[in-house]
Every structure is written in C-alpha cells, then in structure tokens.
Amino acid sequence: MQDARVSRIESDLREFVRTAYPGMVVRAEFWARDPSRIALFFIDERFRGLYRRQRYHHLMHLIPKDYYDRNLADSLWFELTPDEDPEDLDDNPDEELVESITLDVMAVLQAACFFEVLDELFLGARDGDGPVSCSGDFRHAKCILRRCGIDEWDWSEVFHVLMGRGAFCDCEILLNTAPESKFRARHWKGAAQESEC
Ligand SMILES: [Zn+2]
C-alpha cells in the first residue's frame, strides 16, 4: 500500500536517477517488517558486479543532499540487479575490520605494483592499446589483482579498503588512493588549465 508521500518519493527518485540510469526500476513502499520506515528498491542490471557500497555511493551522488536529509534519512535501501532479492545482498564488512587492515592491504598492493599498473593502463603506457577509460566499476583493478595473484577471496576486503579511502571506481583508485600517480597529476594539470581565467 502506498500513501501520497511514498508515491511522491518514488516519482522524485525516478527523476533523480533517470539520466544516469534510464532503465532503473525504482520502488518506494512501507517496509513490511516495520511500517514506520520506508523501504526503497533500486533495481538495475548495471549494478551487476558492483559491491553494495559502490551501488549506494553511485545512487547517493544523484540525490540532492537536502532532499535526502528531509525525506530519506530513516529509509532502508536495497540496490539490486533484476534477479537479486534483498536477502541476497551482502552486508558491508565491519568498518573497524576494514580500518584495521588498511595499512597492510595498501602495502600488499604497493608491493604488487598494483597502482603503477593501473596508472599505466589509464595513461595508455601499456600494451600499446591507448588509454583505457573508467566504466564506473572496478573491472581494470580486478584484472590487475588477478594477474598479481591476489586471491579472489580477498578482493572484497581489498576493495572495501579502497572504498574507505574514497575510491568507488577504477579512476578514483588513482585519483584518491594511489601513493603516486601520473594520471592524477595530469588530471589536475588539465583541471587547472581549464580553470585559468
Ligand atoms: Zn571512475
């Protein structure tokens, strides 16, 4: 059952996500387990392969903060692919755990030349294929982890460490977490030139 407020939220959210996710199904309803709260369902094929925290981050970017604060602060979010149920969603790993492993994970990545290889891919300095572009996911980072022999069981923790440092896609790994990055330097040089009066 929907009341006017819930229908309004549903249509507002559809409007917010429409440009970035034209095919997304958005549903708002009173949560069955606690009808005092609103449950929001965002369903899109493009969430496939993304961690829950990444999906949430991409959506949050599209919703104005004041709208979120006024209408959604107490809502529950379920970001799903078309064939997932809310029960299928993994819980985010414990923040304290992520914090406690961060330095070690960064050291492992550095020792494996993970950041250097990603940097070279984005600069087009590898394989002669020209620079890669970011698809809003971790596809290039995952290929490098595989090549470095980092066990797939550990990937979730690796990426939660990187997300904890503000990286929610391949390019943000370089922009926000890499100790050194020529791609980042070039990005900021370009931004500085554009902003010159
Ligand atoms: Zn990116």
mmCIF file of C-alpha atoms and ligand atoms in Angstrom:
data_model
loop_
_atom_site.group_PDB
_atom_site.id
_atom_site.type_symbol
_atom_site.label_atom_id
_atom_site.label_comp_id
_atom_site.label_asym_id
_atom_site.label_seq_id
_atom_site.Cartn_x
_atom_site.Cartn_y
_atom_site.Cartn_z
ATOM 1 C CA MET A 1 0.000 0.000 0.000
ATOM 2 C CA GLN A 2 1.261 3.459 -0.820
ATOM 3 C CA ASP A 3 0.268 6.800 0.530
ATOM 4 C CA ALA A 4 0.770 10.148 -1.185
ATOM 5 C CA ARG A 5 4.134 10.799 0.485
ATOM 6 C CA VAL A 6 5.562 7.443 -0.556
ATOM 7 C CA SER A 7 4.347 7.856 -4.158
ATOM 8 C CA ARG A 8 5.855 11.311 -4.236
ATOM 9 C CA ILE A 9 9.241 9.969 -3.031
ATOM 10 C CA GLU A 10 9.079 7.215 -5.633
ATOM 11 C CA SER A 11 8.490 9.652 -8.507
ATOM 12 C CA ASP A 12 11.109 12.124 -7.216
ATOM 13 C CA LEU A 13 13.712 9.345 -7.028
ATOM 14 C CA ARG A 14 12.876 8.160 -10.553
ATOM 15 C CA GLU A 15 13.502 11.695 -11.741
ATOM 16 C CA PHE A 16 16.856 11.932 -9.897
ATOM 17 C CA VAL A 17 18.252 8.686 -11.323
ATOM 18 C CA ARG A 18 16.713 8.873 -14.829
ATOM 19 C CA THR A 19 19.643 10.434 -16.694
ATOM 20 C CA ALA A 20 22.315 8.175 -15.189
ATOM 21 C CA TYR A 21 20.169 5.001 -15.110
ATOM 22 C CA PRO A 22 17.442 5.294 -17.780
ATOM 23 C CA GLY A 23 16.292 1.698 -17.261
ATOM 24 C CA MET A 24 16.263 1.631 -13.462
ATOM 25 C CA VAL A 25 13.176 0.351 -11.640
ATOM 26 C CA VAL A 26 12.548 2.414 -8.505
ATOM 27 C CA ARG A 27 10.028 1.422 -5.858
ATOM 28 C CA ALA A 28 9.198 3.033 -2.534
ATOM 29 C CA GLU A 29 6.934 1.302 -0.003
ATOM 30 C CA PHE A 30 6.356 0.960 3.708
ATOM 31 C CA TRP A 31 8.797 -1.661 4.947
ATOM 32 C CA ALA A 32 6.934 -4.883 5.685
ATOM 33 C CA ARG A 33 8.950 -5.569 8.869
ATOM 34 C CA ASP A 34 8.499 -2.065 10.308
ATOM 35 C CA PRO A 35 5.856 0.014 8.517
ATOM 36 C CA SER A 36 7.061 3.197 10.228
ATOM 37 C CA ARG A 37 10.023 3.118 7.841
ATOM 38 C CA ILE A 38 10.139 3.433 4.079
ATOM 39 C CA ALA A 39 11.970 0.820 2.018
ATOM 40 C CA LEU A 40 13.483 1.928 -1.277
ATOM 41 C CA PHE A 41 14.250 -0.527 -4.046
ATOM 42 C CA PHE A 42 16.589 0.467 -6.863
ATOM 43 C CA ILE A 43 16.795 -2.277 -9.481
ATOM 44 C CA ASP A 44 19.180 -2.117 -12.411
ATOM 45 C CA GLU A 45 21.220 -4.571 -14.453
ATOM 46 C CA ARG A 46 24.184 -2.227 -14.300
ATOM 47 C CA PHE A 47 24.619 -2.971 -10.585
ATOM 48 C CA ARG A 48 25.900 -6.423 -11.516
ATOM 49 C CA GLY A 49 29.461 -6.943 -10.323
ATOM 50 C CA LEU A 50 29.352 -3.890 -8.047
ATOM 51 C CA TYR A 51 29.702 -4.087 -4.279
ATOM 52 C CA ARG A 52 26.725 -2.897 -2.279
ATOM 53 C CA ARG A 53 28.664 0.078 -1.007
ATOM 54 C CA GLN A 54 29.553 1.080 -4.586
ATOM 55 C CA ARG A 55 25.912 0.841 -5.668
ATOM 56 C CA TYR A 56 24.845 3.005 -2.742
ATOM 57 C CA HIS A 57 27.591 5.536 -3.449
ATOM 58 C CA HIS A 58 26.613 5.886 -7.117
ATOM 59 C CA LEU A 59 22.967 6.455 -6.141
ATOM 60 C CA MET A 60 23.753 8.901 -3.342
ATOM 61 C CA HIS A 61 25.603 11.034 -5.861
ATOM 62 C CA LEU A 62 22.366 11.515 -7.800
ATOM 63 C CA ILE A 63 20.160 12.572 -4.892
ATOM 64 C CA PRO A 64 20.391 16.160 -3.611
ATOM 65 C CA LYS A 65 21.614 16.202 -0.024
ATOM 66 C CA ASP A 66 18.847 18.428 1.300
ATOM 67 C CA TYR A 67 16.255 16.148 -0.317
ATOM 68 C CA TYR A 68 17.905 13.124 1.316
ATOM 69 C CA ASP A 69 18.010 14.812 4.726
ATOM 70 C CA ARG A 70 14.366 15.887 4.547
ATOM 71 C CA ASN A 71 12.834 12.712 3.152
ATOM 72 C CA LEU A 72 15.127 9.699 3.210
ATOM 73 C CA ALA A 73 17.265 9.827 6.341
ATOM 74 C CA ASP A 74 15.415 6.958 8.021
ATOM 75 C CA SER A 75 14.765 4.896 4.890
ATOM 76 C CA LEU A 76 16.126 1.453 4.062
ATOM 77 C CA TRP A 77 17.850 0.959 0.750
ATOM 78 C CA PHE A 78 18.003 -2.143 -1.383
ATOM 79 C CA GLU A 79 20.159 -1.790 -4.505
ATOM 80 C CA LEU A 80 19.564 -4.863 -6.635
ATOM 81 C CA THR A 81 20.098 -6.416 -10.029
ATOM 82 C CA PRO A 82 16.856 -7.721 -11.587
ATOM 83 C CA ASP A 83 17.469 -11.288 -10.371
ATOM 84 C CA GLU A 84 18.510 -10.475 -6.795
ATOM 85 C CA ASP A 85 16.353 -10.402 -3.672
ATOM 86 C CA PRO A 86 17.049 -8.189 -0.660
ATOM 87 C CA GLU A 87 18.234 -11.315 1.222
ATOM 88 C CA ASP A 88 20.941 -11.831 -1.414
ATOM 89 C CA LEU A 89 22.658 -8.555 -0.565
ATOM 90 C CA ASP A 90 25.915 -8.949 1.297
ATOM 91 C CA ASP A 91 26.415 -6.899 4.377
ATOM 92 C CA ASN A 92 29.251 -4.415 4.182
ATOM 93 C CA PRO A 93 32.282 -5.657 6.106
ATOM 94 C CA ASP A 94 32.696 -4.232 9.566
ATOM 95 C CA GLU A 95 34.244 -0.759 9.449
ATOM 96 C CA GLU A 96 36.642 -1.478 12.296
ATOM 97 C CA LEU A 97 37.930 -4.532 10.479
ATOM 98 C CA VAL A 98 38.465 -2.526 7.299
ATOM 99 C CA GLU A 99 40.270 0.160 9.272
ATOM 100 C CA SER A 100 42.479 -2.398 10.996
ATOM 101 C CA ILE A 101 43.680 -3.990 7.734
ATOM 102 C CA THR A 102 44.018 -0.799 5.669
ATOM 103 C CA LEU A 103 47.759 -0.229 6.040
ATOM 104 C CA ASP A 104 48.605 -3.860 5.352
ATOM 105 C CA VAL A 105 46.338 -4.031 2.304
ATOM 106 C CA MET A 106 47.871 -0.843 0.903
ATOM 107 C CA ALA A 107 51.359 -2.292 1.474
ATOM 108 C CA VAL A 108 50.416 -5.510 -0.354
ATOM 109 C CA LEU A 109 49.002 -3.527 -3.282
ATOM 110 C CA GLN A 110 52.085 -1.368 -3.497
ATOM 111 C CA ALA A 111 54.420 -4.358 -3.347
ATOM 112 C CA ALA A 112 52.428 -5.957 -6.185
ATOM 113 C CA CYS A 113 52.812 -2.757 -8.305
ATOM 114 C CA PHE A 114 49.013 -2.607 -8.431
ATOM 115 C CA PHE A 115 48.836 1.209 -8.543
ATOM 116 C CA GLU A 116 51.636 1.508 -11.107
ATOM 117 C CA VAL A 117 49.999 -0.941 -13.491
ATOM 118 C CA LEU A 118 46.601 0.767 -13.149
ATOM 119 C CA ASP A 119 48.269 4.132 -13.731
ATOM 120 C CA GLU A 120 49.941 2.823 -16.894
ATOM 121 C CA LEU A 121 46.620 1.485 -18.180
ATOM 122 C CA PHE A 122 44.939 4.878 -17.736
ATOM 123 C CA LEU A 123 47.861 6.655 -19.349
ATOM 124 C CA GLY A 124 47.944 4.271 -22.298
ATOM 125 C CA ALA A 125 51.516 3.377 -21.468
ATOM 126 C CA ARG A 126 50.853 -0.370 -21.557
ATOM 127 C CA ASP A 127 50.253 -2.937 -24.277
ATOM 128 C CA GLY A 128 50.147 -0.206 -26.956
ATOM 129 C CA ASP A 129 46.329 -0.137 -26.823
ATOM 130 C CA GLY A 130 45.871 3.504 -25.867
ATOM 131 C CA PRO A 131 44.499 4.642 -22.548
ATOM 132 C CA VAL A 132 41.562 2.775 -21.006
ATOM 133 C CA SER A 133 38.589 4.711 -19.712
ATOM 134 C CA CYS A 134 36.676 4.254 -16.476
ATOM 135 C CA SER A 135 33.374 2.394 -16.593
ATOM 136 C CA GLY A 136 32.304 3.362 -13.083
ATOM 137 C CA ASP A 137 33.347 -0.021 -11.714
ATOM 138 C CA PHE A 138 36.497 -1.941 -10.738
ATOM 139 C CA ARG A 139 36.930 -4.002 -13.937
ATOM 140 C CA HIS A 140 40.536 -2.928 -14.596
ATOM 141 C CA ALA A 141 41.563 -3.193 -10.961
ATOM 142 C CA LYS A 142 40.128 -6.719 -10.805
ATOM 143 C CA CYS A 143 42.143 -7.798 -13.867
ATOM 144 C CA ILE A 144 45.297 -6.494 -12.217
ATOM 145 C CA LEU A 145 44.545 -8.253 -8.911
ATOM 146 C CA ARG A 146 44.052 -11.470 -10.831
ATOM 147 C CA ARG A 147 47.347 -11.012 -12.682
ATOM 148 C CA CYS A 148 49.112 -10.208 -9.400
ATOM 149 C CA GLY A 149 47.855 -13.499 -7.992
ATOM 150 C CA ILE A 150 45.806 -11.881 -5.212
ATOM 151 C CA ASP A 151 43.266 -14.457 -4.125
ATOM 152 C CA GLU A 152 39.702 -13.654 -5.213
ATOM 153 C CA TRP A 153 38.532 -14.399 -1.657
ATOM 154 C CA ASP A 154 40.434 -11.302 -0.544
ATOM 155 C CA TRP A 155 39.083 -8.944 -3.164
ATOM 156 C CA SER A 156 36.099 -7.741 -1.146
ATOM 157 C CA GLU A 157 38.377 -6.619 1.680
ATOM 158 C CA VAL A 158 40.813 -5.012 -0.759
ATOM 159 C CA PHE A 159 38.027 -3.018 -2.410
ATOM 160 C CA HIS A 160 36.416 -2.061 0.912
ATOM 161 C CA VAL A 161 39.767 -0.641 1.983
ATOM 162 C CA LEU A 162 39.931 1.350 -1.274
ATOM 163 C CA MET A 163 36.299 2.497 -0.918
ATOM 164 C CA GLY A 164 37.091 3.544 2.651
ATOM 165 C CA ARG A 165 39.677 5.855 1.086
ATOM 166 C CA GLY A 166 37.200 7.337 -1.369
ATOM 167 C CA ALA A 167 37.685 5.102 -4.434
ATOM 168 C CA PHE A 168 34.441 3.784 -5.897
ATOM 169 C CA CYS A 169 35.672 3.041 -9.436
ATOM 170 C CA ASP A 170 38.961 2.441 -11.269
ATOM 171 C CA CYS A 171 39.796 6.102 -11.934
ATOM 172 C CA GLU A 172 39.052 7.061 -8.322
ATOM 173 C CA ILE A 173 41.604 4.493 -7.139
ATOM 174 C CA LEU A 174 44.238 6.620 -8.891
ATOM 175 C CA LEU A 175 42.678 9.984 -8.042
ATOM 176 C CA ASN A 176 42.051 9.265 -4.349
ATOM 177 C CA THR A 177 44.207 6.411 -3.083
ATOM 178 C CA ALA A 178 47.352 5.815 -5.180
ATOM 179 C CA PRO A 179 50.522 6.946 -3.381
ATOM 180 C CA GLU A 180 51.807 8.358 -6.686
ATOM 181 C CA SER A 181 50.020 8.675 -9.988
ATOM 182 C CA LYS A 182 50.941 10.361 -13.247
ATOM 183 C CA PHE A 183 47.299 10.038 -14.299
ATOM 184 C CA ARG A 184 46.252 12.045 -11.231
ATOM 185 C CA ALA A 185 48.911 14.682 -11.903
ATOM 186 C CA ARG A 186 47.707 15.004 -15.486
ATOM 187 C CA HIS A 187 44.072 15.174 -14.370
ATOM 188 C CA TRP A 188 44.773 18.114 -12.039
ATOM 189 C CA LYS A 189 47.012 19.873 -14.538
ATOM 190 C CA GLY A 190 44.142 19.716 -17.060
ATOM 191 C CA ALA A 191 41.666 20.979 -14.444
ATOM 192 C CA ALA A 192 43.987 23.856 -13.527
ATOM 193 C CA GLN A 193 44.389 24.875 -17.165
ATOM 194 C CA GLU A 194 40.624 24.799 -17.689
ATOM 195 C CA SER A 195 40.024 26.990 -14.667
ATOM 196 C CA GLU A 196 42.549 29.651 -15.715
ATOM 197 C CA CYS A 197 40.842 32.960 -16.296
HETATM 198 ZN ZN ZN B 1 35.893 6.346 -12.416
#
